[in-house]
Short mmCIF file of N, CA and C in Angstrom, two decimals:
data_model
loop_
_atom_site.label_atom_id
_atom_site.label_comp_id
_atom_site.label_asym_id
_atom_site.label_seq_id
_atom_site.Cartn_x
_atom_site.Cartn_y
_atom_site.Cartn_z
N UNK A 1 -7.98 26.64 -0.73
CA UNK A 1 -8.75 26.73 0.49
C UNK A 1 -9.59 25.47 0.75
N UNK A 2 -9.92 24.88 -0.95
CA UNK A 2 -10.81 23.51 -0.24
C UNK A 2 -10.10 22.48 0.03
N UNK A 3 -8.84 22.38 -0.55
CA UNK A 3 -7.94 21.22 0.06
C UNK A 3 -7.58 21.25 1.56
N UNK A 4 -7.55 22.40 1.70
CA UNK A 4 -6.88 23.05 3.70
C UNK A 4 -7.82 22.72 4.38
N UNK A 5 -9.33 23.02 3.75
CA UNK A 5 -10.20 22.53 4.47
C UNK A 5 -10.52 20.95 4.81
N UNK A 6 -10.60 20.09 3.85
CA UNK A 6 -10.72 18.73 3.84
C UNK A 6 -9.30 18.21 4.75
N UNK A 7 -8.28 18.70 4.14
CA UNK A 7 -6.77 18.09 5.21
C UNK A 7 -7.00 18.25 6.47
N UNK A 8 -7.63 19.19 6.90
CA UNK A 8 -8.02 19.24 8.61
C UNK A 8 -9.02 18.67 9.20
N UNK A 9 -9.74 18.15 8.22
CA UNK A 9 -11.28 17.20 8.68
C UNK A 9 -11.34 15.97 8.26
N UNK A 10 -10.56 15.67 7.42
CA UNK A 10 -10.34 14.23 7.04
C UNK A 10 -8.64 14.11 7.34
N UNK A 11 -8.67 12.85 7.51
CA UNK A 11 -7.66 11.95 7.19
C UNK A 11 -7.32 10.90 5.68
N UNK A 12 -6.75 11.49 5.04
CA UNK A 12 -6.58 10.71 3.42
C UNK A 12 -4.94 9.68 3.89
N UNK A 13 -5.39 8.37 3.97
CA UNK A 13 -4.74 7.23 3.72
C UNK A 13 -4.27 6.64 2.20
N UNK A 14 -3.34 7.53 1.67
CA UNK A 14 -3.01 6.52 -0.17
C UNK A 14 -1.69 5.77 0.28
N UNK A 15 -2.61 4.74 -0.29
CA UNK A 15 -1.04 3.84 -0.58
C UNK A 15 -0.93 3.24 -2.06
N UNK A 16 0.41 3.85 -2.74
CA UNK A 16 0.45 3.88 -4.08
C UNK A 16 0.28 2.63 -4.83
N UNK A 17 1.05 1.67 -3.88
CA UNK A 17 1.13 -0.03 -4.75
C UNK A 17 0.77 -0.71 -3.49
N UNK A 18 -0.36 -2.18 -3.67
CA UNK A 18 -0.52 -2.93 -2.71
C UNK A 18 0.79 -4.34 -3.17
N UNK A 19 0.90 -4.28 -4.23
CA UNK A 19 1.84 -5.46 -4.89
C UNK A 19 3.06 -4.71 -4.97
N UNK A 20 3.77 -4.17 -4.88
CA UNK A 20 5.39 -3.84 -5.12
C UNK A 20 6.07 -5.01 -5.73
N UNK A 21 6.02 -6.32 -4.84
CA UNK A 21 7.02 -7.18 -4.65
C UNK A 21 7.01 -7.95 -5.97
N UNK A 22 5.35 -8.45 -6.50
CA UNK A 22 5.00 -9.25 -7.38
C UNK A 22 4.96 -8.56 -8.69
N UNK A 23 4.90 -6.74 -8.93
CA UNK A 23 4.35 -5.87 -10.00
C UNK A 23 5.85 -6.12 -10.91
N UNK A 24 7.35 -5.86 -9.84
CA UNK A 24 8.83 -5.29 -10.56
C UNK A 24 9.32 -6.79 -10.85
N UNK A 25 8.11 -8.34 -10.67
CA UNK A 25 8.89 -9.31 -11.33
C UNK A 25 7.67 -9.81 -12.56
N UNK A 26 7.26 -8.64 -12.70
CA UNK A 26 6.07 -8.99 -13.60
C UNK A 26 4.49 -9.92 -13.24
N UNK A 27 4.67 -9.64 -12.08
CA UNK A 27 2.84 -10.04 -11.55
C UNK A 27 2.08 -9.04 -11.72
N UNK A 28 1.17 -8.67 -12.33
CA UNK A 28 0.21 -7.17 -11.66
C UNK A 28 -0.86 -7.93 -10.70
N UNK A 29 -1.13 -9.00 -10.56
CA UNK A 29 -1.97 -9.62 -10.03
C UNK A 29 -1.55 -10.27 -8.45
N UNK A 30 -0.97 -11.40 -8.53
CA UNK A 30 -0.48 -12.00 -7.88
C UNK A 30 0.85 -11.52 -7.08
N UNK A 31 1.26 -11.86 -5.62
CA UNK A 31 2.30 -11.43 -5.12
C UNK A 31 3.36 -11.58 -5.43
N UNK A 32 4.55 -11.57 -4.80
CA UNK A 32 5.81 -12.75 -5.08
C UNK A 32 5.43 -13.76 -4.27
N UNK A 33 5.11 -13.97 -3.39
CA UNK A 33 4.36 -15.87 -2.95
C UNK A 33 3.03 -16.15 -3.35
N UNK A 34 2.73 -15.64 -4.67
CA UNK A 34 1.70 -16.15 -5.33
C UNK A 34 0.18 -16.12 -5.11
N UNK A 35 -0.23 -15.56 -4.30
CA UNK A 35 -0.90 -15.21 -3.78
C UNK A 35 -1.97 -13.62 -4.17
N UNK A 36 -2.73 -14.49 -4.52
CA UNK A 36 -4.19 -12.99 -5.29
C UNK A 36 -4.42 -12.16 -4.66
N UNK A 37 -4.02 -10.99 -4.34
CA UNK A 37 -4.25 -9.70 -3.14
C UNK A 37 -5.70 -9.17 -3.34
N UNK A 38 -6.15 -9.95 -4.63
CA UNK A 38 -7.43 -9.05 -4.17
C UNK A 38 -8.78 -9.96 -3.52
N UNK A 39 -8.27 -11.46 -3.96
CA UNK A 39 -8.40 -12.67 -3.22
C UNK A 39 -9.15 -12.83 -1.39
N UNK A 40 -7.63 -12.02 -1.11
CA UNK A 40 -7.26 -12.59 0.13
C UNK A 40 -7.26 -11.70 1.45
N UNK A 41 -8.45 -10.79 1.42
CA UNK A 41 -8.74 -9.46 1.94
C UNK A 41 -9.73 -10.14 3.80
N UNK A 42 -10.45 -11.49 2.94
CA UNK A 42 -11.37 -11.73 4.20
C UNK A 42 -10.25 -12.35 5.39
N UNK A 43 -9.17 -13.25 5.23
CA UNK A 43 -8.53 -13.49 6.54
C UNK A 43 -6.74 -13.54 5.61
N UNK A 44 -5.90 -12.46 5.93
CA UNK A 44 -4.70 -12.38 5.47
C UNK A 44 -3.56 -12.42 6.33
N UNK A 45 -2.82 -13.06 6.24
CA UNK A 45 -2.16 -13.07 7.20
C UNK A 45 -0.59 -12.49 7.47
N UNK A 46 0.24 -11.95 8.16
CA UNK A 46 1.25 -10.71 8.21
C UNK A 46 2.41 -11.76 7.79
N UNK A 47 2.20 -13.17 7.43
CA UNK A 47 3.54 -13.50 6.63
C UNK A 47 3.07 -13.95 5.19
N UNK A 48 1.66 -14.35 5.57
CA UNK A 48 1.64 -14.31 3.84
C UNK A 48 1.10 -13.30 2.68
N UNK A 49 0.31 -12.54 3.04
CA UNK A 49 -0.13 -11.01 2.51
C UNK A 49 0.31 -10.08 3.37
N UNK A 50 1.23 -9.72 3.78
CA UNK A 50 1.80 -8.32 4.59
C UNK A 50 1.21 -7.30 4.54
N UNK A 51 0.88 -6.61 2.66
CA UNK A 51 0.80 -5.58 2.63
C UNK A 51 -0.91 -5.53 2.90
N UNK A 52 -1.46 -6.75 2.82
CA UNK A 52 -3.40 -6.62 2.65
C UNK A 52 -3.28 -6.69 4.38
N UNK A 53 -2.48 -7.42 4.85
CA UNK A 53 -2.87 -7.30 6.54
C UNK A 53 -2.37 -6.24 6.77
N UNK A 54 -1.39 -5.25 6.87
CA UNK A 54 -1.03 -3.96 7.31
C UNK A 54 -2.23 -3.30 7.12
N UNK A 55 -3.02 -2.97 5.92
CA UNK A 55 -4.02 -2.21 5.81
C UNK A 55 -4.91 -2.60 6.57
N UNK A 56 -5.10 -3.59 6.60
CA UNK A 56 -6.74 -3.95 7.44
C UNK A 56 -6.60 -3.52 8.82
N UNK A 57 -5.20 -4.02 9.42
CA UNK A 57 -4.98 -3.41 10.77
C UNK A 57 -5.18 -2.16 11.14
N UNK A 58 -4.44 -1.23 9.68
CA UNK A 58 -4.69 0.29 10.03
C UNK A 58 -5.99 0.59 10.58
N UNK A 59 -6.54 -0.28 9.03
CA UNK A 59 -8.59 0.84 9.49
C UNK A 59 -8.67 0.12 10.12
N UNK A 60 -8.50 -1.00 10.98
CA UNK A 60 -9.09 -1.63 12.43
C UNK A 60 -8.69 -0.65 13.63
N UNK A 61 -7.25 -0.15 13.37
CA UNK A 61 -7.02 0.82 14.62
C UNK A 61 -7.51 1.79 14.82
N UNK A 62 -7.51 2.65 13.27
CA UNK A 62 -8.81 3.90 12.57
C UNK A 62 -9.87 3.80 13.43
N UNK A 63 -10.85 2.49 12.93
CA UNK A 63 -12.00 2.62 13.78
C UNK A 63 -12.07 2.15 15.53
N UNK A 64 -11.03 1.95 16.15
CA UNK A 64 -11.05 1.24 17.14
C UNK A 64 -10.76 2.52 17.99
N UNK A 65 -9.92 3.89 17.45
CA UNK A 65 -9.40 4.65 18.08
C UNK A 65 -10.63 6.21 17.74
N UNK A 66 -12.35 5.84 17.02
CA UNK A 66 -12.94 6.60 17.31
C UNK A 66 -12.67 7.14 16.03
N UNK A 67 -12.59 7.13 14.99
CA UNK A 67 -11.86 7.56 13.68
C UNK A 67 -13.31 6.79 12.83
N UNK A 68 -14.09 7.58 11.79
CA UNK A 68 -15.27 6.72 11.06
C UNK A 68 -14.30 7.04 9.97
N UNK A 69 -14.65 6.25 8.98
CA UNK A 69 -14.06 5.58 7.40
C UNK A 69 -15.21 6.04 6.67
N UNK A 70 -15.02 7.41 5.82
CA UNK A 70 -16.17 7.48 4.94
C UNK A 70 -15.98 7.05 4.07
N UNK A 71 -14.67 6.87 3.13
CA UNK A 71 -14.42 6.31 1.83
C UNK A 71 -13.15 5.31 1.95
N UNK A 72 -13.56 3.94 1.26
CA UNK A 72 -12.14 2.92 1.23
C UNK A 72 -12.33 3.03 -0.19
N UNK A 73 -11.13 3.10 -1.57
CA UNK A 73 -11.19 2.61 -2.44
C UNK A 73 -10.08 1.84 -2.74
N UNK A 74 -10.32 1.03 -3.55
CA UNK A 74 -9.19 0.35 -4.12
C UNK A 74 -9.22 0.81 -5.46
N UNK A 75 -8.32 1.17 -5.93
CA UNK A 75 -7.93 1.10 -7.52
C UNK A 75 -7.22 0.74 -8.39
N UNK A 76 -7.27 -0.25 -9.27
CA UNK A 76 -6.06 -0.83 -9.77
C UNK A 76 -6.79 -1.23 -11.51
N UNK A 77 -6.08 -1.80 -12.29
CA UNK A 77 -6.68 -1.97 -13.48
C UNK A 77 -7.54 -3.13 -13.50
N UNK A 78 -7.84 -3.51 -14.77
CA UNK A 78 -8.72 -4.66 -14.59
C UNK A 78 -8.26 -5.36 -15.94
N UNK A 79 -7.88 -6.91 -16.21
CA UNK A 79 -7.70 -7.40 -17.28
C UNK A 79 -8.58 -7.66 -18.53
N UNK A 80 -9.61 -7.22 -18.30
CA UNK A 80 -10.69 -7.42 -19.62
C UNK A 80 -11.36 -5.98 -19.56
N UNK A 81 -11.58 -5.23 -18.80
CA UNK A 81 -12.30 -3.74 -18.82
C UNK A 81 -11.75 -2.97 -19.44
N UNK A 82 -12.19 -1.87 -19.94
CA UNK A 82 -11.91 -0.58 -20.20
C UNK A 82 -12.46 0.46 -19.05
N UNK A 83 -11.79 2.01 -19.51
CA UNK A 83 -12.28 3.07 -18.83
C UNK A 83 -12.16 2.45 -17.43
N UNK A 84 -12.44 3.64 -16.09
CA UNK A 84 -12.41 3.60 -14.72
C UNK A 84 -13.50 3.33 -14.35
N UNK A 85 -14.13 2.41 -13.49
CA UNK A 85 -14.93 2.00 -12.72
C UNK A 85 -14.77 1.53 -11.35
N UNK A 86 -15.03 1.37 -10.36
CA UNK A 86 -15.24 1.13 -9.16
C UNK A 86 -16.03 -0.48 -8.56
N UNK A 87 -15.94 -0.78 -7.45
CA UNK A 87 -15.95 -2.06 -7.09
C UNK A 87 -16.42 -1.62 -5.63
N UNK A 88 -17.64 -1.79 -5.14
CA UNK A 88 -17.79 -1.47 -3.71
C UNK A 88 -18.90 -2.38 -3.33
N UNK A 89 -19.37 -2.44 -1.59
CA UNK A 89 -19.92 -3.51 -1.22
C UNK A 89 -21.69 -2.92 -1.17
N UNK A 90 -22.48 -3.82 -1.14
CA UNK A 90 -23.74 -3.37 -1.74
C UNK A 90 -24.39 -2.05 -0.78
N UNK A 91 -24.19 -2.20 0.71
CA UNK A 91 -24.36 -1.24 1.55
C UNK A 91 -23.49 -1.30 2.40
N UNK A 92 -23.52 -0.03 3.08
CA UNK A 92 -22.88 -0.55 4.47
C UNK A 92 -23.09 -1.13 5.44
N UNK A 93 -22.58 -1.62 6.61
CA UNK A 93 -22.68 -2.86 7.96
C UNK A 93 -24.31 -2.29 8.01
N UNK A 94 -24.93 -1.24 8.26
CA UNK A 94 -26.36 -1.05 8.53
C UNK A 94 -27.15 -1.62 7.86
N UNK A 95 -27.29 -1.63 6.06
CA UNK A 95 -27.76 -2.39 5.64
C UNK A 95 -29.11 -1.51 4.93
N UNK A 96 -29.14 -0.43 5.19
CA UNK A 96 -30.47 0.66 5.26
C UNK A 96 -30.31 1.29 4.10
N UNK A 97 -31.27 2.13 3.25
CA UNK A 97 -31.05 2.71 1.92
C UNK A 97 -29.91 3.81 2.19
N UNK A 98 -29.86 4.62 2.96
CA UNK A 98 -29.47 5.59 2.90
C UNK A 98 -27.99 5.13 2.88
N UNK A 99 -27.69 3.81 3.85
CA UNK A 99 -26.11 3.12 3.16
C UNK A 99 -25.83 2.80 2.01
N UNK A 100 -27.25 2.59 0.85
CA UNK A 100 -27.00 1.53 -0.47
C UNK A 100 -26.59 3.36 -0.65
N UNK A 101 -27.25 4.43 -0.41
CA UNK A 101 -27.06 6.01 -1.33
C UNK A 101 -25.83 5.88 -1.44
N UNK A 102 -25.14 6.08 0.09
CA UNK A 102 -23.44 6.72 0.25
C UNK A 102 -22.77 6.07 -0.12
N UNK A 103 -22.58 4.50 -0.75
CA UNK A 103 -22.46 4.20 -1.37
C UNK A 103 -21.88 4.12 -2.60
N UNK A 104 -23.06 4.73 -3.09
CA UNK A 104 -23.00 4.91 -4.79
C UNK A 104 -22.54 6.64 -5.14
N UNK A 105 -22.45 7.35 -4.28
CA UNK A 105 -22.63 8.73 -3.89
C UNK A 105 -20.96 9.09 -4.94
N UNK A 106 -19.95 8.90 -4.32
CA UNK A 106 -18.38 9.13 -4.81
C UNK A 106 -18.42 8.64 -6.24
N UNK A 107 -18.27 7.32 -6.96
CA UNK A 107 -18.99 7.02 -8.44
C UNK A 107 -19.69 7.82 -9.23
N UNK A 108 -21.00 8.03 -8.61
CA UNK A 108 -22.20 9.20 -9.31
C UNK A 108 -21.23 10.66 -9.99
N UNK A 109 -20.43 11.07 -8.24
CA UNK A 109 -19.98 12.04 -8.61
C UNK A 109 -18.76 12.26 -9.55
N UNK A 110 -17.64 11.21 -9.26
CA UNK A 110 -17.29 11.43 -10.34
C UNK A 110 -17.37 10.89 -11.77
N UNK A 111 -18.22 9.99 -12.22
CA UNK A 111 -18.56 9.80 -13.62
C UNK A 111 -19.21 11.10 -14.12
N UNK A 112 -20.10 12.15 -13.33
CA UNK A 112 -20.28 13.31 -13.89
C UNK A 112 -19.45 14.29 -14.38
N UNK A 113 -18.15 14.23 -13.06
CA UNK A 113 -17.02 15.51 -13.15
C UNK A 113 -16.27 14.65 -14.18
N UNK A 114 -15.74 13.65 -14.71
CA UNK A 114 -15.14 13.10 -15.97
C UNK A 114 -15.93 12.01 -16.74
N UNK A 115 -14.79 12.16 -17.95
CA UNK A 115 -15.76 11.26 -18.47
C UNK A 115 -15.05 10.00 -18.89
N UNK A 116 -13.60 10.06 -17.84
CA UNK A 116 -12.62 8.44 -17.44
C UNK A 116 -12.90 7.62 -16.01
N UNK A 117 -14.58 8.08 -16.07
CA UNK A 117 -15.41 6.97 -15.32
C UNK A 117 -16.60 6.51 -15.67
N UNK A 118 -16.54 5.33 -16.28
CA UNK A 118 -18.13 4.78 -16.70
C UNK A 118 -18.41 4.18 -15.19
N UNK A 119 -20.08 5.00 -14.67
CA UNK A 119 -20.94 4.57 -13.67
C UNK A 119 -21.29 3.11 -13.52
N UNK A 120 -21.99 3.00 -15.45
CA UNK A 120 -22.50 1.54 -15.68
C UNK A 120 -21.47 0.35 -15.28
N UNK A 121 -20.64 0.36 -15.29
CA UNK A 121 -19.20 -0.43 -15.31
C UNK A 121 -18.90 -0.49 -13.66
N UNK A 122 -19.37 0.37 -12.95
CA UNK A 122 -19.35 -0.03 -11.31
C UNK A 122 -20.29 -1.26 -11.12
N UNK A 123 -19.37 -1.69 -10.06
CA UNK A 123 -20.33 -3.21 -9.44
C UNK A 123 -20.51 -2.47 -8.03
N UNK A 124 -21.02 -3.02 -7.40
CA UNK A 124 -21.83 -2.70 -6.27
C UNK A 124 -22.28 -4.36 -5.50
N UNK A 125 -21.16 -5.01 -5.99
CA UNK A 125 -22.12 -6.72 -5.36
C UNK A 125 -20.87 -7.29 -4.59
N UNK A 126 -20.05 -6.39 -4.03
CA UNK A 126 -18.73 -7.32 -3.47
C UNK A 126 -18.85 -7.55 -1.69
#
């Protein structure tokens, strides 16, 4: 009943792999044109990051068509970390506490509900 509920009030966007092309020739990082996807998010372009510009377009149309974005995550591993942690920007466009809260709000909650999320290990400075 709580999934039926959320499926009708949200919209959940997953996309399983941002690298496909670069992961099956052994990049986890880099594309097949070499290129750092996690790099190259501020200006990407549809022949040289495809899959980082497809997304950005989406949530540009998302929000353009009246659609608010409560949660973006990215998740992928990390080469020197352990355990799950998170990577998010210090507030949102407002800039106000109650953006630094919501924020930190999804993290909080789940480093409580498991314990294959260290909180401390979130950054919050991107």
């Amino acid at each position: 009943p709580i999934a039926d509920a959320l499926r009708h009030q949200f919209i959940f966007l997953i996309i399983p792999m941002l690298n496909p092309d670069g992961v099956i020739f052994g990049n986890n990082r880099c594309s097949l044109g070499g290129y750092d996807l996690n790099r190259c998010w501020g200006h990407p372009t549809s022949q040289k990051q495809p899959t980082v510009y497809a997304i950005k377009k989406t949530l540009h149309d998302l929000t353009n068509s009246g659609k608010q974005i409560y949660v973006f995550c990215d998740l992928h591993g990390h080469s020197k970390l352990l355990n799950s942690f998170m990577y998010a920007c210090h507030t949102i466009s407002d800039g106000s506490f109650c953006s630094w809260t919501k924020i930190r709000t999804l993290p909080r909650i789940l480093a409580r509900k498991s314990h294959l999320l260290n909180y401390h290990q979130c950054s919050f400075k991107v």
